[in-house]
Amino acid sequence: MNTASDARLEALLLHAEIDAFNTDYAEKLDRQDLLAWVECFAEDGFYVVISRENFERNQPVGLIYCEGRGMIADRAFALLKTAMFGPRYLRHMISNLSVASQPDGSVQARANFMVIEVLTDRPEPRVLQVGEYRDVFVRVDRALKLKERRCIYDNLLIPTALCIPV
Amino acid sequence: MDLPNDLSRQYVWPGEDFTRIPDWVYTDQWVYEREVQRIFHGRTWNYVGLEAEIPNAGDFIRSNVGPTPVVVSRAEDGSIAVFENRCTHRAAEFCRELTGNVKAFVCPYHQWTYDLRGNLQAVPFRRGVQGQGGMGADFKLSEHNPRQLAVTTHRGVIFASYAHDMESLADYLGPDILREFEATFDGRTLVILGHYRHSLPGNWKLYHENLKDPYHATLLHTFLVTFGLLVAGNKSLMLADPSGRHGVMCSAKSDASKIAAEDKAEMRAFKEGMRLADPRMMDFVPEFDSPWSVTMATIWPNLIVQREMNTLGIRQLIPTGPNEFIMKWTMFGFEGDTEDMTRHRLRQGNLMGPAGFLGLEDNEAIKFVQDGMLRVPGGEHLVKLDPGTPFGTSETLISESAIRAMYRHWREAMAL
Ligand SMILES: [Fe+2]
């Protein structure tokens, strides 16, 4: 094979790998297995859930704002062990992935997400969040990890509470 | 609005000691409409925004007074105007952007044009075309302004009122509440860090009550207790103004190792030695001239001022009916904050908002309360804690005296 098709193959493989990562990520959140979710991030991973309103105005406030996996782990622990919220089921849908490798070896990606929530006392599902991920992936021991995940949501009005991360 | 005779039996207050609150206070449409008229559109100062959101002439934001949409704008002379976001021609809500900068507000439907103070400036084809049609000769622009509200500001915070003969904000708040307000808004210039917005399926007053109910803080908010930040033995104060409508819940961070064993046993969440992987979030950087590390001010009828250590925020209550309201949060820091300080505020922000460790619990709890009333209707709430303090300021966390004081005021304002 020549170099051009090598590069195309590389790109396709990387795209498929990140797609599989996102499927796995969604599955962990749907199961509400937050300890497993923590492992999706690099040690210095940054995670924020931010409204499009704030993002576009360069205002940094996030619904969830974590600098580093320690804070992400604290978020998981607090939600699992201390937080009080009503029972619910969630489905995280991730699609429209695009991927761009960077010269430094990291990978930028973006994808659309939609989170559908069902409260056990209100049978109808509702869209809890819709928006896009802006990601930076790095390799840690060959595995992909999130160095940054910005969840930028369009629905400015959150219905009641965001209990499980996006 | 007088009480309809056939309905009067429905609105009976149970007893005169205010230890019971009937469900109709929270679920009834007629009561809600009366609240809009007598409270939000009555003799109150309503929070509408921060000056930092509209620094320049022509800057505006959409806001609300009660449920009513208003525009908050900065005029050419630097003054601030608040007027209803409703075209006087065909009622269109003409200002559509959340925020922006304009020379004038033009209703998109028929291009009626309002200046930055909300005065009607121009009506297209006012004189008709070729002498035909148009407005009558007696039509006066100045008689067709949207309703314009009285405006006052203090330390960068903007308030509006439908009453044009309101007392000053200082008199409205009273000296104790004003002192706490000025402890948070200490004169430094505010910097907006961003917003949260969420709906909540509960009555708007439940949010005031949540922050006049220090009892819940050590019981519902396991996170605070687990990490020793708030415990029943903390130095604390539930301040109420003499009218009962405003309050400030105050507490001082204390050393978790000094808590009495019997207090620990009552707080199911207390776990000694539990630590965060990244404890920076719970740091308190002293920056205020106040003995309290946390103050939550409930300023009647639509403002909460949150000073939770170093995470600072405004919460604006926007009722949309008896069973639902919207909360708009504006998180801020100060000019002169280092980048580290801003990031500290953001990290600590994980406590609050609709995904905050505390915030999500309050939202869920308020939903559960409304669910309970809607599904088992016709009941009443019990607010009997601390009978030694029937109304107003209390120095123990285990008290509901500020809630009783609020309802004494509410009944007066509502004539109910
Ligand atoms: Fe609370």
XYZ file of C-alpha atoms and ligand atoms in Angstrom:
583
model
C 0.000 0.000 0.000
C 1.150 3.529 -0.666
C 1.394 6.292 1.936
C -1.829 8.001 0.849
C -3.950 4.920 1.452
C -2.050 4.235 4.691
C -3.091 7.636 5.944
C -6.699 7.051 4.919
C -6.719 3.711 6.679
C -5.209 5.295 9.792
C -7.895 7.947 9.780
C -10.676 5.382 9.367
C -9.278 3.258 12.179
C -9.013 6.251 14.477
C -12.557 7.302 13.619
C -13.817 3.806 14.374
C -11.847 3.703 17.610
C -13.307 6.976 18.871
C -16.747 5.908 17.777
C -16.319 2.742 19.851
C -15.012 4.862 22.757
C -18.137 7.026 22.638
C -20.438 4.019 22.473
C -18.705 2.619 25.514
C -18.823 6.002 27.288
C -22.572 6.262 26.676
C -23.109 2.733 27.882
C -21.302 3.445 31.173
C -23.468 6.489 31.816
C -26.665 4.670 30.824
C -25.786 1.982 33.370
C -24.993 4.824 35.804
C -21.659 3.121 36.387
C -19.936 6.357 37.285
C -16.763 4.749 38.624
C -16.191 3.217 35.189
C -17.007 6.606 33.623
C -14.162 8.202 35.610
C -11.721 5.866 33.840
C -12.595 7.425 30.465
C -10.487 10.444 31.450
C -6.750 11.061 31.526
C -5.175 11.981 34.868
C -5.248 15.675 33.945
C -8.582 15.361 32.116
C -10.859 18.375 32.010
C -14.621 17.902 31.959
C -17.250 20.610 31.750
C -20.975 20.695 30.978
C -21.590 24.203 29.722
C -24.536 25.976 28.124
C -24.147 27.205 24.600
C -25.081 30.628 25.960
C -22.031 30.691 28.250
C -19.717 29.004 25.757
C -20.448 31.490 22.985
C -19.946 34.451 25.316
C -16.674 33.063 26.669
C -18.225 32.779 30.118
C -16.684 29.771 31.829
C -19.410 28.647 34.254
C -20.414 25.015 33.843
C -23.205 22.946 35.354
C -20.399 20.532 36.129
C -16.809 21.769 36.133
C -13.953 19.345 36.814
C -10.253 20.056 36.580
C -8.528 16.682 36.687
C -9.609 13.115 37.271
C -9.626 13.680 41.041
C -12.530 16.072 40.718
C -14.218 13.755 38.241
C -13.872 10.916 40.750
C -15.286 13.167 43.497
C -18.264 13.916 41.255
C -18.835 10.184 40.737
C -18.471 9.441 44.444
C -20.795 12.270 45.486
C -23.506 11.231 43.034
C -23.285 7.574 44.003
C -22.877 7.935 47.763
C -24.237 11.264 48.945
C -26.651 12.784 46.414
C -30.407 12.489 46.811
C -32.385 12.363 43.577
C -35.362 10.487 42.243
C -34.887 7.235 40.331
C -34.472 7.623 36.577
C -33.338 5.870 33.427
C -31.146 7.574 30.859
C -30.077 6.989 27.259
C -27.075 8.847 25.927
C -27.053 8.991 22.089
C -23.826 10.073 20.393
C -23.558 10.639 16.644
C -22.102 12.761 13.799
C -18.550 12.157 14.930
C -15.716 13.998 13.235
C -12.062 13.530 14.080
C -8.895 15.527 13.388
C -5.417 14.329 14.393
C -3.090 17.015 15.681
C 0.657 17.290 14.998
C 1.402 16.769 18.715
C -0.202 13.315 18.602
C -3.418 14.332 20.333
C -6.739 14.021 18.570
C -9.515 16.575 18.385
C -13.025 15.294 17.927
C -16.550 16.556 17.990
C -19.865 14.717 18.078
C -23.523 15.492 18.717
C -25.153 14.132 21.850
C -28.674 13.729 23.080
C -29.647 12.522 26.532
C -33.135 11.144 27.018
C -34.394 10.748 30.554
C -37.309 8.774 31.949
C -38.407 9.412 35.512
C -39.973 6.336 37.000
C -42.977 8.339 38.228
C -43.548 10.087 34.875
C -43.626 7.492 32.148
C -42.995 9.764 29.173
C -39.367 10.151 28.090
C -38.050 13.684 27.713
C -35.001 15.213 26.124
C -32.819 16.190 29.073
C -29.981 17.598 27.006
C -28.992 18.082 23.400
C -25.700 19.508 22.236
C -22.188 18.683 21.137
C -18.996 17.297 22.572
C -15.747 19.086 21.814
C -13.044 16.651 22.767
C -9.309 16.198 22.958
C -8.140 12.599 23.181
C -4.711 11.371 24.171
C -3.200 7.899 24.363
C -2.330 6.500 27.752
C -0.724 3.050 27.421
C -2.199 2.803 23.904
C -5.767 3.331 25.181
C -7.645 6.494 24.244
C -8.458 8.788 27.156
C -10.215 12.117 27.290
C -7.909 14.998 27.998
C -10.816 17.387 27.483
C -14.516 16.898 27.066
C -16.633 20.004 26.748
C -20.340 19.152 26.667
C -21.962 22.213 25.129
C -25.738 21.990 25.487
C -28.302 23.913 23.427
C -31.347 23.562 25.695
C -30.691 26.480 28.001
C -33.492 25.491 30.365
C -32.618 22.323 32.280
C -35.721 20.432 33.416
C -35.366 20.296 37.241
C -31.900 18.807 37.631
C -29.003 17.174 35.838
C -28.167 14.233 38.073
C -26.046 11.964 35.857
C -23.190 13.478 33.781
C -23.461 13.988 30.033
C -59.726 41.616 43.137
C -62.132 40.553 45.864
C -62.525 37.070 47.068
C -65.376 35.435 45.142
C -68.095 34.620 47.690
C -68.690 31.092 46.525
C -64.994 30.356 46.806
C -64.271 32.015 50.124
C -64.595 28.785 52.061
C -61.776 27.302 50.007
C -59.167 29.759 51.345
C -59.396 29.281 55.065
C -56.148 29.494 56.999
C -55.866 26.649 59.553
C -55.418 28.303 62.949
C -53.703 31.570 63.761
C -50.277 30.424 64.957
C -48.896 29.795 61.432
C -47.623 26.327 62.326
C -49.677 24.836 59.502
C -49.704 25.973 55.869
C -52.534 24.747 53.656
C -51.798 23.227 50.231
C -53.872 25.832 48.387
C -51.117 28.335 49.105
C -48.950 26.339 46.682
C -51.294 24.792 44.140
C -54.187 27.143 43.470
C -54.438 29.111 40.217
C -56.497 31.944 41.713
C -54.004 32.367 44.559
C -51.177 32.430 42.027
C -52.838 35.135 39.927
C -53.431 37.168 43.053
C -49.730 36.811 43.921
C -48.737 38.184 40.538
C -51.006 41.155 41.013
C -50.408 41.898 44.690
C -46.805 40.782 45.167
C -44.774 40.786 41.928
C -46.747 43.672 40.429
C -47.327 45.197 43.855
C -45.240 47.065 46.387
C -42.005 45.105 45.945
C -38.540 45.631 44.496
C -37.919 42.832 42.000
C -34.432 41.815 40.887
C -34.080 42.149 37.098
C -30.354 41.981 36.348
C -26.840 43.190 37.050
C -25.336 46.412 35.763
C -22.358 44.360 34.562
C -24.695 42.719 32.030
C -25.482 46.052 30.374
C -22.361 48.211 30.733
C -22.817 50.355 27.587
C -25.552 52.530 26.141
C -27.833 50.391 23.986
C -27.028 47.179 25.891
C -30.080 45.191 26.934
C -31.143 41.893 28.463
C -34.493 40.163 28.571
C -35.702 39.642 32.101
C -38.891 39.110 34.106
C -40.818 40.690 36.942
C -42.774 37.789 38.308
C -43.842 35.950 35.175
C -44.004 39.155 33.131
C -41.305 39.565 30.451
C -39.472 42.882 30.608
C -36.571 44.496 28.799
C -33.743 45.937 30.907
C -31.794 48.462 28.869
C -29.107 51.096 29.244
C -30.089 54.429 27.704
C -27.771 56.960 26.033
C -27.461 58.969 29.260
C -26.296 55.870 31.156
C -29.573 55.446 33.033
C -31.316 52.085 33.185
C -34.875 51.509 31.989
C -37.152 48.532 32.587
C -40.329 48.143 30.528
C -42.699 45.385 29.488
C -41.637 43.328 26.505
C -44.982 43.662 24.779
C -45.703 45.863 21.787
C -48.552 48.268 22.520
C -49.861 47.691 19.006
C -50.560 43.971 18.680
C -48.959 42.575 21.852
C -45.959 40.960 20.182
C -43.064 40.190 22.547
C -40.783 42.334 20.442
C -37.366 41.856 22.063
C -36.302 38.335 21.156
C -32.562 38.101 21.830
C -31.415 37.151 25.342
C -28.969 40.039 25.223
C -27.515 42.492 22.716
C -26.914 46.100 21.790
C -29.351 48.241 19.787
C -30.097 51.868 18.920
C -33.812 51.271 19.424
C -36.231 48.360 19.800
C -38.207 47.660 16.650
C -41.189 45.340 16.854
C -40.685 42.951 13.919
C -44.409 42.662 13.181
C -45.235 46.245 12.063
C -41.995 48.022 12.966
C -43.334 50.089 15.800
C -40.176 51.510 17.300
C -39.322 52.115 20.956
C -36.343 54.057 22.254
C -33.935 52.709 24.890
C -36.217 53.924 27.684
C -39.218 52.125 26.182
C -40.898 55.245 24.768
C -42.803 54.727 21.533
C -40.824 56.680 18.946
C -42.290 55.877 15.572
C -45.270 54.188 13.929
C -44.868 53.410 10.195
C -47.453 55.062 7.926
C -48.779 57.010 10.869
C -50.188 59.561 8.415
C -51.294 56.874 5.964
C -50.445 56.816 2.243
C -51.473 59.632 -0.114
C -53.710 61.084 2.552
C -55.580 57.842 3.168
C -55.504 55.515 6.159
C -53.056 55.845 9.009
C -53.738 56.872 12.563
C -56.320 59.477 13.491
C -55.134 63.037 14.125
C -55.595 62.576 17.870
C -53.129 59.653 18.078
C -50.277 60.483 20.460
C -47.133 58.367 20.571
C -46.612 59.167 24.244
C -49.933 57.556 25.158
C -48.798 54.206 23.776
C -45.687 53.281 25.690
C -45.339 49.793 27.128
C -45.666 49.859 30.899
C -42.458 51.346 32.307
C -41.311 50.289 35.751
C -39.591 52.190 38.522
C -35.893 51.294 38.705
C -33.309 51.386 41.445
C -29.798 49.981 41.694
C -27.471 49.199 44.545
C -23.845 48.046 44.235
C -24.419 46.956 40.651
C -27.692 45.088 41.266
C -30.783 46.297 39.382
C -34.299 46.211 40.837
C -37.615 47.230 39.281
C -41.099 47.854 40.609
C -44.576 48.354 39.211
C -45.172 50.678 42.156
C -43.845 54.140 41.307
C -43.889 55.376 44.889
C -41.772 52.628 46.438
C -39.666 53.280 49.514
C -35.902 53.229 48.893
C -34.240 49.825 48.534
C -32.424 50.419 51.840
C -35.753 50.935 53.611
C -37.294 48.012 51.752
C -34.503 45.678 52.916
C -34.044 47.072 56.401
C -30.646 47.505 58.079
C -29.903 43.830 58.864
C -30.598 42.527 55.373
C -28.881 45.521 53.795
C -25.758 44.796 55.843
C -25.636 41.215 54.547
C -26.350 42.397 50.988
C -23.446 44.812 51.234
C -21.184 42.151 52.723
C -21.509 40.190 49.466
C -21.742 43.159 47.104
C -18.840 44.808 48.844
C -18.162 47.533 46.305
C -15.876 45.608 43.965
C -16.978 45.617 40.319
C -18.812 42.423 39.365
C -17.625 40.149 36.571
C -20.226 37.790 35.127
C -18.959 34.207 34.933
C -22.063 32.742 33.316
C -25.630 31.555 33.801
C -27.636 28.474 34.606
C -31.314 28.243 33.779
C -33.678 25.540 34.881
C -37.352 24.903 35.388
C -38.687 23.393 38.579
C -42.057 21.668 38.977
C -42.906 23.311 42.289
C -44.406 26.474 43.708
C -42.013 29.448 43.728
C -42.412 30.052 47.465
C -40.953 26.630 48.224
C -37.617 28.011 47.091
C -37.780 30.833 49.627
C -38.795 28.325 52.260
C -35.913 26.038 51.355
C -33.545 28.875 52.230
C -35.449 29.861 55.360
C -35.253 26.247 56.516
C -31.799 25.654 57.979
C -33.140 22.369 59.416
C -32.897 20.693 55.993
C -29.301 21.656 55.322
C -27.651 19.086 57.581
C -30.196 16.385 56.755
C -30.741 16.562 52.995
C -27.257 17.728 52.019
C -25.261 14.646 52.885
C -22.325 15.971 50.876
C -21.825 18.927 53.188
C -22.064 16.781 56.239
C -19.932 13.932 54.865
C -17.109 16.354 54.291
C -17.649 18.192 57.552
C -18.548 21.491 55.955
C -21.896 22.017 57.618
C -22.900 20.285 60.762
C -25.655 20.845 63.270
C -23.192 22.314 65.767
C -21.905 25.029 63.412
C -22.180 28.635 64.419
C -25.201 29.797 62.530
C -27.996 32.315 62.305
C -31.320 32.366 60.511
C -31.897 36.051 60.125
C -35.305 37.478 59.240
C -36.160 41.122 58.744
C -38.937 42.564 60.940
C -41.491 42.212 58.135
C -40.644 38.522 57.696
C -40.370 38.724 53.914
C -36.560 38.783 53.639
C -34.077 36.464 55.288
C -30.457 35.421 55.386
C -29.322 31.938 56.329
C -25.826 32.304 57.745
C -23.268 29.770 58.866
C -19.593 29.675 59.682
C -17.357 26.802 58.608
C -16.081 25.013 61.673
C -13.764 22.200 62.567
C -15.485 18.841 62.024
C -13.414 17.195 64.759
C -15.169 19.299 67.415
C -18.669 17.926 66.918
C -20.424 16.340 69.850
C -21.035 12.599 69.552
C -24.812 12.879 69.979
C -25.028 15.417 67.126
C -23.089 13.066 64.860
C -25.512 10.252 65.609
C -28.475 12.382 64.458
C -26.800 13.210 61.146
C -26.835 9.944 59.285
C -24.288 11.193 56.783
C -21.514 12.153 59.115
C -18.416 10.109 58.361
C -15.198 11.036 60.053
C -12.101 11.015 57.902
C -13.935 11.007 54.560
C -11.867 13.025 52.136
C -12.243 14.311 48.623
C -9.695 13.208 46.029
C -9.393 16.894 45.180
C -10.258 18.881 48.306
C -9.479 22.261 46.679
C -13.192 22.539 45.945
C -13.978 22.997 49.629
C -11.312 25.618 50.320
C -12.556 28.869 51.747
C -10.518 31.909 50.790
C -11.581 34.699 53.163
C -12.485 37.754 51.107
C -15.503 39.286 52.833
C -15.917 41.452 55.886
C -18.304 39.031 57.565
C -18.209 36.435 60.339
C -20.037 34.023 58.024
C -18.475 31.761 55.410
C -21.889 31.024 53.898
C -24.869 33.340 53.540
C -28.011 32.703 51.527
C -30.160 35.810 51.314
C -33.809 35.517 50.308
C -34.887 38.937 49.117
C -38.596 39.158 48.563
C -40.086 38.348 46.176
C -37.736 37.029 43.481
C -34.071 37.190 44.476
C -31.689 34.811 46.177
C -28.125 35.950 46.781
C -25.788 33.008 47.226
C -22.463 33.460 48.941
C -21.386 29.860 49.462
C -17.813 30.404 50.571
C -16.289 31.715 47.313
C -18.927 30.658 44.817
C -21.188 33.628 44.291
C -24.455 33.741 42.481
C -27.768 35.378 41.969
C -30.886 33.313 41.544
C -33.876 34.987 39.968
C -37.242 33.315 40.540
C -39.623 33.471 37.590
C -42.960 31.869 38.439
C -44.873 30.446 35.477
C -47.927 29.152 37.359
C -48.749 27.773 40.800
C -46.986 24.490 40.082
C -43.859 25.583 38.234
C -41.184 28.249 38.136
C -37.993 29.008 36.282
C -34.713 29.887 37.969
C -32.142 32.015 36.240
C -28.750 31.919 37.907
C -26.050 34.498 37.301
C -22.690 33.454 38.688
C -20.133 36.170 39.277
C -16.730 37.074 40.561
C -15.016 40.422 40.924
C -12.742 42.595 38.893
C -9.252 41.959 40.204
C -9.800 38.211 40.758
C -6.679 36.299 39.757
C -7.110 33.471 37.249
C -6.618 31.088 40.179
C -9.435 32.730 42.114
C -11.785 32.546 39.130
C -11.013 28.863 38.725
C -11.532 28.320 42.439
C -14.989 29.923 42.126
C -15.750 27.668 39.150
C -14.589 24.520 40.956
C -16.616 25.419 44.022
C -19.555 26.049 41.698
C -19.987 22.265 41.608
C -21.941 22.680 44.839
C -24.677 24.763 43.255
C -26.960 24.970 40.241
C -29.204 22.260 38.790
C -26.275 19.802 38.704
C -24.685 20.980 41.958
C -24.175 18.569 44.815
C -26.521 20.707 46.903
C -28.479 22.384 44.151
C -29.754 19.227 42.504
C -30.944 17.916 45.868
C -32.927 21.065 46.641
C -34.523 20.903 43.193
C -35.443 17.276 43.621
C -36.798 17.875 47.130
C -38.999 20.749 45.919
C -40.343 18.546 43.102
C -41.165 15.837 45.660
C -43.062 18.369 47.802
C -45.184 19.543 44.869
C -45.736 15.906 43.789
C -46.975 15.125 47.289
C -49.475 17.992 47.276
C -50.754 17.294 43.763
C -51.155 13.567 44.320
C -52.528 13.621 47.850
C -54.350 16.953 47.683
C -56.153 19.034 50.261
C -53.632 18.666 53.052
C -51.418 21.028 54.986
C -47.734 21.420 55.879
C -46.402 21.383 59.421
C -43.889 24.106 60.337
C -43.773 23.838 64.111
C -40.049 23.652 64.907
C -38.710 26.034 67.550
C -41.938 27.164 69.246
C -39.826 29.391 71.510
C -39.313 31.669 68.503
C -42.770 32.026 66.971
C -41.597 34.375 64.195
C -38.389 35.727 62.751
C -34.713 35.484 63.561
C -33.478 32.280 65.138
C -30.023 31.274 66.315
C -30.554 27.539 66.011
C -30.566 25.641 62.736
C -33.425 23.498 64.025
C -36.091 26.121 63.490
C -38.910 27.057 61.115
C -39.534 30.490 62.579
C -38.401 32.308 59.418
C -40.940 30.364 57.333
C -43.725 31.339 59.748
C -42.609 34.965 59.555
C -42.691 34.841 55.758
C -46.271 33.573 55.780
C -47.355 36.209 58.225
C -46.130 38.738 55.687
C -47.606 36.829 52.729
C -51.073 36.709 54.255
C -50.948 40.428 54.861
C -49.802 41.172 51.300
C -52.416 38.813 49.892
C -55.224 39.885 52.235
C -55.969 36.199 52.718
Fe -30.626 23.121 50.424
